[in-house]
Amino acid sequence: MQIEVAYAEAEFQYLISLSLPEGSSAQDAIRASGLLEQLPGLDLQINKIGIFGRPCTLDTVLREQDRVEIYRPLQADPKVVRRERTAAGKTMKKGGGTSRYRVARSAQSDS
């Protein structure tokens, strides 16, 4: 069966296509990809994995055309970041940017 293994660093992305026997697990795919040898800092006890964005375990049996993704640990807790933004008076704009000021629009009537 054909599968892919994906891992992204800040500056570089790895996408490795593999052919594995039926019944192979996510761990089998990661080992066969060679990423553990190429990236010594990659630790499957720390890094979480998923298939197409859905969390899974190392023993999850793969299906044809699955993409096993290895996730990096979060740099910051999202709850803490939101709390800090609120404390600093910043808000999130649509699309993920930040804005220093809240803009209120007032409705004017021509009466």
PDB file of C-alpha atoms in Angstrom:
ATOM      1  CA  MET A   1       0.000   0.000   0.000  1.00  0.00           C
ATOM      2  CA  GLN A   2       1.129   3.565  -0.697  1.00  0.00           C
ATOM      3  CA  ILE A   3       1.376   5.993   2.241  1.00  0.00           C
ATOM      4  CA  GLU A   4       3.201   9.226   3.107  1.00  0.00           C
ATOM      5  CA  VAL A   5       5.036  10.387   6.211  1.00  0.00           C
ATOM      6  CA  ALA A   6       5.139  14.137   6.867  1.00  0.00           C
ATOM      7  CA  TYR A   7       7.143  16.249   9.312  1.00  0.00           C
ATOM      8  CA  ALA A   8       7.658  20.012   9.272  1.00  0.00           C
ATOM      9  CA  GLU A   9      10.382  22.035  10.909  1.00  0.00           C
ATOM     10  CA  ALA A  10      10.307  25.825  10.995  1.00  0.00           C
ATOM     11  CA  GLU A  11      12.339  26.127   7.784  1.00  0.00           C
ATOM     12  CA  PHE A  12      11.958  22.766   6.033  1.00  0.00           C
ATOM     13  CA  GLN A  13       9.232  20.185   5.399  1.00  0.00           C
ATOM     14  CA  TYR A  14       9.678  16.468   4.851  1.00  0.00           C
ATOM     15  CA  LEU A  15       7.158  14.454   2.824  1.00  0.00           C
ATOM     16  CA  ILE A  16       8.240  10.892   2.182  1.00  0.00           C
ATOM     17  CA  SER A  17       6.245   8.483   0.017  1.00  0.00           C
ATOM     18  CA  LEU A  18       6.498   4.815   0.937  1.00  0.00           C
ATOM     19  CA  SER A  19       5.189   1.464  -0.164  1.00  0.00           C
ATOM     20  CA  LEU A  20       4.433  -0.756   2.844  1.00  0.00           C
ATOM     21  CA  PRO A  21       2.754  -4.136   3.274  1.00  0.00           C
ATOM     22  CA  GLU A  22      -0.911  -4.284   4.318  1.00  0.00           C
ATOM     23  CA  GLY A  23      -1.336  -4.213   8.094  1.00  0.00           C
ATOM     24  CA  SER A  24       1.602  -1.844   8.699  1.00  0.00           C
ATOM     25  CA  SER A  25       1.328   0.525  11.653  1.00  0.00           C
ATOM     26  CA  ALA A  26       2.070   4.239  11.926  1.00  0.00           C
ATOM     27  CA  GLN A  27       5.274   3.358  13.781  1.00  0.00           C
ATOM     28  CA  ASP A  28       6.330   1.021  10.944  1.00  0.00           C
ATOM     29  CA  ALA A  29       5.845   3.870   8.461  1.00  0.00           C
ATOM     30  CA  ILE A  30       7.839   6.360  10.539  1.00  0.00           C
ATOM     31  CA  ARG A  31      10.714   3.917  10.948  1.00  0.00           C
ATOM     32  CA  ALA A  32      10.672   3.041   7.230  1.00  0.00           C
ATOM     33  CA  SER A  33      10.754   6.761   6.324  1.00  0.00           C
ATOM     34  CA  GLY A  34      14.240   7.159   7.800  1.00  0.00           C
ATOM     35  CA  LEU A  35      13.277  10.379   9.600  1.00  0.00           C
ATOM     36  CA  LEU A  36      14.345   9.026  12.991  1.00  0.00           C
ATOM     37  CA  GLU A  37      17.890   8.578  11.645  1.00  0.00           C
ATOM     38  CA  GLN A  38      17.939  11.905   9.748  1.00  0.00           C
ATOM     39  CA  LEU A  39      16.594  13.902  12.689  1.00  0.00           C
ATOM     40  CA  PRO A  40      18.136  12.624  15.941  1.00  0.00           C
ATOM     41  CA  GLY A  41      16.075  15.098  17.997  1.00  0.00           C
ATOM     42  CA  LEU A  42      12.834  13.506  16.824  1.00  0.00           C
ATOM     43  CA  ASP A  43      11.438  11.484  19.738  1.00  0.00           C
ATOM     44  CA  LEU A  44       8.210   9.535  19.293  1.00  0.00           C
ATOM     45  CA  GLN A  45       7.733   9.525  23.068  1.00  0.00           C
ATOM     46  CA  ILE A  46       7.462  13.345  22.966  1.00  0.00           C
ATOM     47  CA  ASN A  47       6.203  14.182  19.457  1.00  0.00           C
ATOM     48  CA  LYS A  48       2.557  13.357  18.851  1.00  0.00           C
ATOM     49  CA  ILE A  49       1.399  11.830  15.591  1.00  0.00           C
ATOM     50  CA  GLY A  50      -1.761  11.821  13.522  1.00  0.00           C
ATOM     51  CA  ILE A  51      -3.251  10.744  10.229  1.00  0.00           C
ATOM     52  CA  PHE A  52      -4.549  13.643   8.119  1.00  0.00           C
ATOM     53  CA  GLY A  53      -4.739  15.918  11.175  1.00  0.00           C
ATOM     54  CA  ARG A  54      -6.485  13.438  13.469  1.00  0.00           C
ATOM     55  CA  PRO A  55      -4.480  12.207  16.454  1.00  0.00           C
ATOM     56  CA  CYS A  56      -3.566   8.524  16.462  1.00  0.00           C
ATOM     57  CA  THR A  57      -1.248   6.134  18.288  1.00  0.00           C
ATOM     58  CA  LEU A  58       1.907   4.456  17.040  1.00  0.00           C
ATOM     59  CA  ASP A  59       0.104   1.101  16.751  1.00  0.00           C
ATOM     60  CA  THR A  60      -2.692   2.454  14.515  1.00  0.00           C
ATOM     61  CA  VAL A  61      -3.004   0.256  11.420  1.00  0.00           C
ATOM     62  CA  LEU A  62      -2.657   2.260   8.218  1.00  0.00           C
ATOM     63  CA  ARG A  63      -4.846   2.218   5.132  1.00  0.00           C
ATOM     64  CA  GLU A  64      -4.018   2.902   1.498  1.00  0.00           C
ATOM     65  CA  GLN A  65      -3.110   6.581   0.821  1.00  0.00           C
ATOM     66  CA  ASP A  66      -2.863   7.543   4.537  1.00  0.00           C
ATOM     67  CA  ARG A  67      -0.513  10.382   5.470  1.00  0.00           C
ATOM     68  CA  VAL A  68       1.177   9.913   8.844  1.00  0.00           C
ATOM     69  CA  GLU A  69       2.038  13.304  10.342  1.00  0.00           C
ATOM     70  CA  ILE A  70       4.581  13.867  13.098  1.00  0.00           C
ATOM     71  CA  TYR A  71       3.791  16.990  15.113  1.00  0.00           C
ATOM     72  CA  ARG A  72       6.288  19.264  16.839  1.00  0.00           C
ATOM     73  CA  PRO A  73       5.597  20.190  20.462  1.00  0.00           C
ATOM     74  CA  LEU A  74       3.833  23.522  20.930  1.00  0.00           C
ATOM     75  CA  GLN A  75       6.144  26.457  21.592  1.00  0.00           C
ATOM     76  CA  ALA A  76       3.585  28.140  23.839  1.00  0.00           C
ATOM     77  CA  ASP A  77       0.307  27.193  25.481  1.00  0.00           C
ATOM     78  CA  PRO A  78      -2.511  28.817  23.425  1.00  0.00           C
ATOM     79  CA  LYS A  79      -4.459  29.684  26.593  1.00  0.00           C
ATOM     80  CA  VAL A  80      -1.481  31.524  28.058  1.00  0.00           C
ATOM     81  CA  VAL A  81      -0.888  33.416  24.793  1.00  0.00           C
ATOM     82  CA  ARG A  82      -4.545  34.559  24.676  1.00  0.00           C
ATOM     83  CA  ARG A  83      -4.361  35.660  28.310  1.00  0.00           C
ATOM     84  CA  GLU A  84      -1.184  37.658  27.613  1.00  0.00           C
ATOM     85  CA  ARG A  85      -2.745  39.321  24.549  1.00  0.00           C
ATOM     86  CA  THR A  86      -5.784  40.323  26.573  1.00  0.00           C
ATOM     87  CA  ALA A  87      -3.615  41.724  29.374  1.00  0.00           C
ATOM     88  CA  ALA A  88      -1.637  43.767  26.834  1.00  0.00           C
ATOM     89  CA  GLY A  89      -4.834  45.153  25.275  1.00  0.00           C
ATOM     90  CA  LYS A  90      -4.318  43.361  21.974  1.00  0.00           C
ATOM     91  CA  THR A  91      -6.986  41.472  20.079  1.00  0.00           C
ATOM     92  CA  MET A  92      -6.839  38.885  17.347  1.00  0.00           C
ATOM     93  CA  LYS A  93      -7.908  40.031  13.903  1.00  0.00           C
ATOM     94  CA  LYS A  94      -9.530  37.664  11.482  1.00  0.00           C
ATOM     95  CA  GLY A  95      -6.701  35.775   9.819  1.00  0.00           C
ATOM     96  CA  GLY A  96      -4.498  35.589  12.911  1.00  0.00           C
ATOM     97  CA  GLY A  97      -2.865  39.027  12.944  1.00  0.00           C
ATOM     98  CA  THR A  98      -2.818  41.326  15.938  1.00  0.00           C
ATOM     99  CA  SER A  99      -4.252  44.772  16.374  1.00  0.00           C
ATOM    100  CA  ARG A 100      -3.286  47.221  19.100  1.00  0.00           C
ATOM    101  CA  TYR A 101      -6.561  49.118  19.036  1.00  0.00           C
ATOM    102  CA  ARG A 102     -10.156  48.102  19.041  1.00  0.00           C
ATOM    103  CA  VAL A 103     -12.115  50.071  16.504  1.00  0.00           C
ATOM    104  CA  ALA A 104     -15.783  50.700  17.153  1.00  0.00           C
ATOM    105  CA  ARG A 105     -18.011  51.881  14.349  1.00  0.00           C
ATOM    106  CA  SER A 106     -20.868  54.162  15.220  1.00  0.00           C
ATOM    107  CA  ALA A 107     -24.063  54.177  13.253  1.00  0.00           C
ATOM    108  CA  GLN A 108     -25.087  57.628  12.017  1.00  0.00           C
ATOM    109  CA  SER A 109     -28.575  58.542  11.007  1.00  0.00           C
ATOM    110  CA  ASP A 110     -29.472  61.319   8.571  1.00  0.00           C
ATOM    111  CA  SER A 111     -32.692  62.270  10.360  1.00  0.00           C
TER     112      SER A 111
END
